[in-house]
PDB file of C-alpha atoms and ligand atoms in Angstrom:
ATOM      1  CA  UNK A   1     -14.657 -15.379  18.277  1.00  0.00           C
ATOM      2  CA  UNK A   2     -13.564 -18.970  19.995  1.00  0.00           C
ATOM      3  CA  UNK A   3     -10.244 -20.462  18.939  1.00  0.00           C
ATOM      4  CA  UNK A   4     -11.929 -23.380  17.329  1.00  0.00           C
ATOM      5  CA  UNK A   5     -14.376 -21.036  14.746  1.00  0.00           C
ATOM      6  CA  UNK A   6     -11.484 -19.853  14.165  1.00  0.00           C
ATOM      7  CA  UNK A   7      -9.379 -22.662  12.831  1.00  0.00           C
ATOM      8  CA  UNK A   8     -12.716 -23.526  11.170  1.00  0.00           C
ATOM      9  CA  UNK A   9     -13.291 -21.485   8.902  1.00  0.00           C
ATOM     10  CA  UNK A  10     -10.043 -21.753   7.445  1.00  0.00           C
ATOM     11  CA  UNK A  11     -10.580 -24.150   4.208  1.00  0.00           C
ATOM     12  CA  UNK A  12      -6.488 -24.164   3.334  1.00  0.00           C
ATOM     13  CA  UNK A  13      -3.388 -23.087   2.136  1.00  0.00           C
ATOM     14  CA  UNK A  14      -4.318 -21.539  -1.253  1.00  0.00           C
ATOM     15  CA  UNK A  15      -0.248 -19.444  -1.704  1.00  0.00           C
ATOM     16  CA  UNK A  16       2.723 -21.432   0.873  1.00  0.00           C
ATOM     17  CA  UNK A  17       5.015 -18.640   2.848  1.00  0.00           C
ATOM     18  CA  UNK A  18       7.435 -20.450   0.877  1.00  0.00           C
ATOM     19  CA  UNK A  19       5.573 -19.352  -2.510  1.00  0.00           C
ATOM     20  CA  UNK A  20       5.010 -15.863  -1.847  1.00  0.00           C
ATOM     21  CA  UNK A  21       8.128 -15.219   0.125  1.00  0.00           C
ATOM     22  CA  UNK A  22      10.250 -16.801  -3.993  1.00  0.00           C
ATOM     23  CA  UNK A  23       7.787 -14.321  -5.844  1.00  0.00           C
ATOM     24  CA  UNK A  24       8.245 -12.136  -3.911  1.00  0.00           C
ATOM     25  CA  UNK A  25      12.225 -11.527  -3.996  1.00  0.00           C
ATOM     26  CA  UNK A  26      11.858 -12.057  -8.097  1.00  0.00           C
ATOM     27  CA  UNK A  27       9.871  -9.205  -7.830  1.00  0.00           C
ATOM     28  CA  UNK A  28      11.617  -6.876  -5.612  1.00  0.00           C
ATOM     29  CA  UNK A  29      14.527  -8.226  -8.367  1.00  0.00           C
ATOM     30  CA  UNK A  30      12.486  -6.810 -11.654  1.00  0.00           C
ATOM     31  CA  UNK A  31      12.063  -3.157  -9.515  1.00  0.00           C
ATOM     32  CA  UNK A  32      15.388  -2.997  -8.506  1.00  0.00           C
ATOM     33  CA  UNK A  33      16.502  -3.348 -12.043  1.00  0.00           C
ATOM     34  CA  UNK A  34      13.603  -1.380 -13.133  1.00  0.00           C
ATOM     35  CA  UNK A  35      14.528   1.649 -10.833  1.00  0.00           C
ATOM     36  CA  UNK A  36      18.097   1.769 -11.524  1.00  0.00           C
ATOM     37  CA  UNK A  37      20.097   4.917 -10.485  1.00  0.00           C
ATOM     38  CA  UNK A  38      15.825   6.349  -9.254  1.00  0.00           C
ATOM     39  CA  UNK A  39      14.532   6.764  -5.784  1.00  0.00           C
ATOM     40  CA  UNK A  40      10.854   5.320  -5.072  1.00  0.00           C
ATOM     41  CA  UNK A  41       8.387   6.523  -3.640  1.00  0.00           C
ATOM     42  CA  UNK A  42       6.525   3.686  -2.038  1.00  0.00           C
ATOM     43  CA  UNK A  43       3.058   4.317  -0.478  1.00  0.00           C
ATOM     44  CA  UNK A  44       1.008   0.890   0.604  1.00  0.00           C
ATOM     45  CA  UNK A  45      -2.703   0.600   0.964  1.00  0.00           C
ATOM     46  CA  UNK A  46      -3.516   0.029   4.576  1.00  0.00           C
ATOM     47  CA  UNK A  47      -5.018  -1.880   6.471  1.00  0.00           C
ATOM     48  CA  UNK A  48      -3.899  -4.904   3.981  1.00  0.00           C
ATOM     49  CA  UNK A  49      -0.889  -4.219   1.864  1.00  0.00           C
ATOM     50  CA  UNK A  50       1.156  -3.517   5.423  1.00  0.00           C
ATOM     51  CA  UNK A  51       2.471  -7.424   5.421  1.00  0.00           C
ATOM     52  CA  UNK A  52       3.604  -7.301   1.617  1.00  0.00           C
ATOM     53  CA  UNK A  53       4.962  -3.893   1.904  1.00  0.00           C
ATOM     54  CA  UNK A  54       6.928  -5.005   4.857  1.00  0.00           C
ATOM     55  CA  UNK A  55       8.794  -8.026   3.257  1.00  0.00           C
ATOM     56  CA  UNK A  56       9.246  -6.032  -0.284  1.00  0.00           C
ATOM     57  CA  UNK A  57      10.365  -2.931   0.754  1.00  0.00           C
ATOM     58  CA  UNK A  58      13.304  -5.005   1.307  1.00  0.00           C
ATOM     59  CA  UNK A  59      13.876  -6.939  -1.296  1.00  0.00           C
ATOM     60  CA  UNK A  60      14.339  -3.599  -3.573  1.00  0.00           C
ATOM     61  CA  UNK A  61      17.877  -1.902  -2.981  1.00  0.00           C
ATOM     62  CA  UNK A  62      17.001   1.465  -3.841  1.00  0.00           C
ATOM     63  CA  UNK A  63      16.978   4.621  -1.781  1.00  0.00           C
ATOM     64  CA  UNK A  64      13.275   3.915  -1.378  1.00  0.00           C
ATOM     65  CA  UNK A  65      10.946   6.051   1.246  1.00  0.00           C
ATOM     66  CA  UNK A  66       7.986   4.754   3.527  1.00  0.00           C
ATOM     67  CA  UNK A  67       4.461   6.451   3.242  1.00  0.00           C
ATOM     68  CA  UNK A  68       0.877   4.639   3.653  1.00  0.00           C
ATOM     69  CA  UNK A  69      -2.537   5.252   3.240  1.00  0.00           C
ATOM     70  CA  UNK A  70      -5.333   4.328   4.592  1.00  0.00           C
ATOM     71  CA  UNK A  71      -8.984   3.430   2.173  1.00  0.00           C
ATOM     72  CA  UNK A  72     -12.317   1.596   3.554  1.00  0.00           C
ATOM     73  CA  UNK A  73     -13.887  -1.381   0.963  1.00  0.00           C
ATOM     74  CA  UNK A  74     -17.618  -2.080   2.431  1.00  0.00           C
ATOM     75  CA  UNK A  75     -18.685  -6.572   3.179  1.00  0.00           C
ATOM     76  CA  UNK A  76     -21.207  -7.365   3.648  1.00  0.00           C
ATOM     77  CA  UNK A  77     -19.848 -11.445   4.788  1.00  0.00           C
ATOM     78  CA  UNK A  78     -17.789 -11.229   2.364  1.00  0.00           C
ATOM     79  CA  UNK A  79     -19.256  -9.885  -0.752  1.00  0.00           C
ATOM     80  CA  UNK A  80     -18.080  -6.173  -2.355  1.00  0.00           C
ATOM     81  CA  UNK A  81     -21.080  -3.090  -1.969  1.00  0.00           C
ATOM     82  CA  UNK A  82     -18.091  -1.345  -4.925  1.00  0.00           C
ATOM     83  CA  UNK A  83     -17.377   1.089  -2.614  1.00  0.00           C
ATOM     84  CA  UNK A  84     -14.832   2.287  -1.105  1.00  0.00           C
ATOM     85  CA  UNK A  85     -14.353   5.502   1.300  1.00  0.00           C
ATOM     86  CA  UNK A  86     -10.079   7.122   0.916  1.00  0.00           C
ATOM     87  CA  UNK A  87      -8.434   8.991   3.392  1.00  0.00           C
ATOM     88  CA  UNK A  88      -6.051  10.395   2.145  1.00  0.00           C
ATOM     89  CA  UNK A  89      -2.925  11.720   3.790  1.00  0.00           C
ATOM     90  CA  UNK A  90      -0.299  11.757   2.694  1.00  0.00           C
ATOM     91  CA  UNK A  91       2.214  14.522   4.177  1.00  0.00           C
ATOM     92  CA  UNK A  92       4.522  14.711   1.286  1.00  0.00           C
ATOM     93  CA  UNK A  93       4.960  15.660  -1.808  1.00  0.00           C
ATOM     94  CA  UNK A  94       4.629  13.443  -4.446  1.00  0.00           C
ATOM     95  CA  UNK A  95       5.369  15.109  -7.362  1.00  0.00           C
ATOM     96  CA  UNK A  96       7.807  14.599  -9.492  1.00  0.00           C
ATOM     97  CA  UNK A  97       9.356  11.349  -7.455  1.00  0.00           C
ATOM     98  CA  UNK A  98       8.984   6.802  -8.817  1.00  0.00           C
ATOM     99  CA  UNK A  99       5.467   6.344  -6.930  1.00  0.00           C
ATOM    100  CA  UNK A 100       4.625   3.451  -6.579  1.00  0.00           C
ATOM    101  CA  UNK A 101       1.346   1.871  -5.164  1.00  0.00           C
ATOM    102  CA  UNK A 102       1.475  -1.089  -2.899  1.00  0.00           C
ATOM    103  CA  UNK A 103      -1.632  -3.152  -2.997  1.00  0.00           C
ATOM    104  CA  UNK A 104      -2.579  -6.678  -0.972  1.00  0.00           C
ATOM    105  CA  UNK A 105      -5.330  -7.214  -3.713  1.00  0.00           C
ATOM    106  CA  UNK A 106      -7.621  -6.464  -7.057  1.00  0.00           C
ATOM    107  CA  UNK A 107     -10.186  -6.658  -6.486  1.00  0.00           C
ATOM    108  CA  UNK A 108     -13.366  -5.325  -8.532  1.00  0.00           C
ATOM    109  CA  UNK A 109     -10.437  -2.797  -8.472  1.00  0.00           C
ATOM    110  CA  UNK A 110     -13.438   0.219  -7.442  1.00  0.00           C
ATOM    111  CA  UNK A 111     -10.663   1.245  -4.246  1.00  0.00           C
ATOM    112  CA  UNK A 112      -7.537   0.954  -6.421  1.00  0.00           C
ATOM    113  CA  UNK A 113      -8.988   3.161  -9.157  1.00  0.00           C
ATOM    114  CA  UNK A 114      -9.900   5.603  -5.899  1.00  0.00           C
ATOM    115  CA  UNK A 115      -6.353   5.994  -4.829  1.00  0.00           C
ATOM    116  CA  UNK A 116      -5.013   6.533  -8.351  1.00  0.00           C
ATOM    117  CA  UNK A 117      -6.966   9.586  -8.793  1.00  0.00           C
ATOM    118  CA  UNK A 118      -6.226  10.491  -5.970  1.00  0.00           C
ATOM    119  CA  UNK A 119      -2.291  10.807  -6.221  1.00  0.00           C
ATOM    120  CA  UNK A 120      -2.573  11.578 -10.457  1.00  0.00           C
ATOM    121  CA  UNK A 121      -3.774  14.590  -9.364  1.00  0.00           C
ATOM    122  CA  UNK A 122      -0.528  15.126  -7.017  1.00  0.00           C
ATOM    123  CA  UNK A 123       1.510  15.341 -10.672  1.00  0.00           C
ATOM    124  CA  UNK A 124       4.160  11.856  -9.724  1.00  0.00           C
ATOM    125  CA  UNK A 125       7.045  11.617 -12.261  1.00  0.00           C
ATOM    126  CA  UNK A 126       5.820   8.182 -12.773  1.00  0.00           C
ATOM    127  CA  UNK A 127       3.221   5.833 -11.150  1.00  0.00           C
ATOM    128  CA  UNK A 128       3.232   2.077 -11.801  1.00  0.00           C
ATOM    129  CA  UNK A 129       0.640  -0.006  -9.417  1.00  0.00           C
ATOM    130  CA  UNK A 130       2.354  -2.898  -8.121  1.00  0.00           C
ATOM    131  CA  UNK A 131      -0.127  -5.466  -6.172  1.00  0.00           C
ATOM    132  CA  UNK A 132       0.141  -9.180  -4.783  1.00  0.00           C
ATOM    133  CA  UNK A 133      -3.237 -10.823  -5.992  1.00  0.00           C
ATOM    134  CA  UNK A 134      -5.086 -10.048  -8.569  1.00  0.00           C
ATOM    135  CA  UNK A 135      -9.839 -11.037  -9.060  1.00  0.00           C
ATOM    136  CA  UNK A 136      -9.287 -10.343 -13.222  1.00  0.00           C
ATOM    137  CA  UNK A 137     -12.741 -12.471 -12.585  1.00  0.00           C
ATOM    138  CA  UNK A 138     -14.054 -10.116 -10.632  1.00  0.00           C
ATOM    139  CA  UNK A 139     -13.297  -5.999 -12.011  1.00  0.00           C
ATOM    140  CA  UNK A 140     -15.430  -2.978 -12.499  1.00  0.00           C
ATOM    141  CA  UNK A 141     -13.378  -1.215 -14.922  1.00  0.00           C
ATOM    142  CA  UNK A 142     -10.113  -2.081 -16.735  1.00  0.00           C
ATOM    143  CA  UNK A 143      -7.505  -1.528 -14.219  1.00  0.00           C
ATOM    144  CA  UNK A 144      -4.672  -3.881 -14.578  1.00  0.00           C
ATOM    145  CA  UNK A 145      -1.703  -3.793 -12.167  1.00  0.00           C
ATOM    146  CA  UNK A 146       1.682  -3.562 -13.207  1.00  0.00           C
ATOM    147  CA  UNK A 147       2.422  -6.381 -11.791  1.00  0.00           C
ATOM    148  CA  UNK A 148       0.919  -9.095  -9.975  1.00  0.00           C
ATOM    149  CA  UNK A 149       2.413 -12.136  -8.064  1.00  0.00           C
ATOM    150  CA  UNK A 150      -0.402 -13.872  -8.208  1.00  0.00           C
ATOM    151  CA  UNK A 151      -3.552 -14.180 -10.459  1.00  0.00           C
ATOM    152  CA  UNK A 152      -6.619 -16.354  -7.935  1.00  0.00           C
ATOM    153  CA  UNK A 153     -10.022 -17.213  -8.702  1.00  0.00           C
ATOM    154  CA  UNK A 154     -13.248 -15.617  -7.876  1.00  0.00           C
ATOM    155  CA  UNK A 155     -11.829 -16.950  -3.757  1.00  0.00           C
ATOM    156  CA  UNK A 156     -11.887 -15.173  -0.285  1.00  0.00           C
ATOM    157  CA  UNK A 157      -8.583 -15.505   1.308  1.00  0.00           C
ATOM    158  CA  UNK A 158      -7.595 -14.406   4.172  1.00  0.00           C
ATOM    159  CA  UNK A 159      -3.623 -14.321   5.620  1.00  0.00           C
ATOM    160  CA  UNK A 160      -0.369 -12.554   4.642  1.00  0.00           C
ATOM    161  CA  UNK A 161      -2.765  -9.051   5.975  1.00  0.00           C
ATOM    162  CA  UNK A 162      -5.752  -9.455   4.470  1.00  0.00           C
ATOM    163  CA  UNK A 163      -8.495  -9.849   6.219  1.00  0.00           C
ATOM    164  CA  UNK A 164     -12.704 -11.138   7.329  1.00  0.00           C
ATOM    165  CA  UNK A 165     -13.798  -9.442   9.505  1.00  0.00           C
ATOM    166  CA  UNK A 166     -10.350  -7.751  11.139  1.00  0.00           C
ATOM    167  CA  UNK A 167      -9.229 -11.469  11.923  1.00  0.00           C
ATOM    168  CA  UNK A 168      -5.991 -13.958  10.382  1.00  0.00           C
ATOM    169  CA  UNK A 169      -4.357 -11.099   9.217  1.00  0.00           C
ATOM    170  CA  UNK A 170      -0.894 -12.575  10.086  1.00  0.00           C
ATOM    171  CA  UNK A 171      -1.502 -16.009   9.255  1.00  0.00           C
ATOM    172  CA  UNK A 172       1.626 -16.690   7.014  1.00  0.00           C
ATOM    173  CA  UNK A 173       0.171 -17.884   3.829  1.00  0.00           C
ATOM    174  CA  UNK A 174      -2.876 -16.765   1.940  1.00  0.00           C
ATOM    175  CA  UNK A 175      -5.255 -19.421   2.908  1.00  0.00           C
ATOM    176  CA  UNK A 176      -9.141 -19.783   1.064  1.00  0.00           C
ATOM    177  CA  UNK A 177     -11.421 -18.422   3.775  1.00  0.00           C
ATOM    178  CA  UNK A 178     -14.720 -21.101   4.012  1.00  0.00           C
ATOM    179  CA  UNK A 179     -17.200 -18.081   5.818  1.00  0.00           C
TER     180      UNK A 179
HETATM  181  P1  IMP B   1     -11.703  -3.478  -4.777  1.00  0.00           P
HETATM  182  O1  IMP B   1     -12.392  -2.054  -4.392  1.00  0.00           O
HETATM  183  O2  IMP B   1     -13.148  -4.381  -4.779  1.00  0.00           O
HETATM  184  O3  IMP B   1     -10.530  -3.969  -5.913  1.00  0.00           O
HETATM  185  O4  IMP B   1     -11.474  -4.325  -3.076  1.00  0.00           O
HETATM  186  C1  IMP B   1     -10.354  -4.228  -2.924  1.00  0.00           C
HETATM  187  C2  IMP B   1     -10.357  -4.008  -1.490  1.00  0.00           C
HETATM  188  O5  IMP B   1     -11.270  -5.494  -0.647  1.00  0.00           O
HETATM  189  C3  IMP B   1      -9.310  -4.375  -0.545  1.00  0.00           C
HETATM  190  O6  IMP B   1      -8.468  -5.172  -0.465  1.00  0.00           O
HETATM  191  C4  IMP B   1      -9.254  -5.356   0.289  1.00  0.00           C
HETATM  192  O7  IMP B   1      -9.554  -4.731   1.471  1.00  0.00           O
HETATM  193  C5  IMP B   1     -11.298  -5.695   0.306  1.00  0.00           C
HETATM  194  N1  IMP B   1     -10.785  -7.929  -0.127  1.00  0.00           N
HETATM  195  C6  IMP B   1     -10.818  -7.649  -1.901  1.00  0.00           C
HETATM  196  N2  IMP B   1     -10.928  -9.141  -2.028  1.00  0.00           N
HETATM  197  C7  IMP B   1     -10.399 -10.084  -1.053  1.00  0.00           C
HETATM  198  C8  IMP B   1     -10.656 -11.199  -0.172  1.00  0.00           C
HETATM  199  O8  IMP B   1     -10.865 -12.202  -0.828  1.00  0.00           O
HETATM  200  N3  IMP B   1     -10.419 -11.211   0.762  1.00  0.00           N
HETATM  201  C9  IMP B   1     -10.159 -10.135   1.793  1.00  0.00           C
HETATM  202  N4  IMP B   1      -9.994  -9.315   1.136  1.00  0.00           N
HETATM  203  C10 IMP B   1     -10.348  -8.398  -0.006  1.00  0.00           C
HETATM  204 MG1   MG B   2      -6.781  -3.238   0.765  1.00  0.00          MG
END
């Protein structure tokens, strides 16, 4: 992709860097309050959630462990096939742990449901979902996040960890993708 093509495909900022950081500080404080006296295992779903996790974990004032799992959802351009594959290589035994799954976006909900089903089998003491973005209009199951930072319309977005064809993850804001 040329630099000009790269720029042309971005329609405009949907959520600014400042708005994201403000909501993250609020949610970090909520989590700190809710889990007082406990320690946490934050499990992030790669690759998309890596930026969100990096910022969120630094706003939580509690003992935290960080783990990663890998999920791949299948796309035809910007349209989900509604299929997901998990590469779950959690070395940490999460039995009896307070776990928070940190996700970039819940779209159809299929990816995250698979993640949750796998984690539940390992008997955590508690399991909550925090997502940066929620697109409820596209949901194919009843999955809801415990904390969602932003609800967005049915638009394909990139930036702040989210990609299109592996590009745009390094944008500091959430932008609408023109395709
Ligand atoms: P789901 O299984 O349909 O909920 O899809 C979840 C995954 O698809 C997310 O973790 C993202 O990796 C990807 N995804 C869904 N919507 C978007 C989007 O608007 N932009 C970029 N990636 C997306
Ligand atoms: Mg993802």
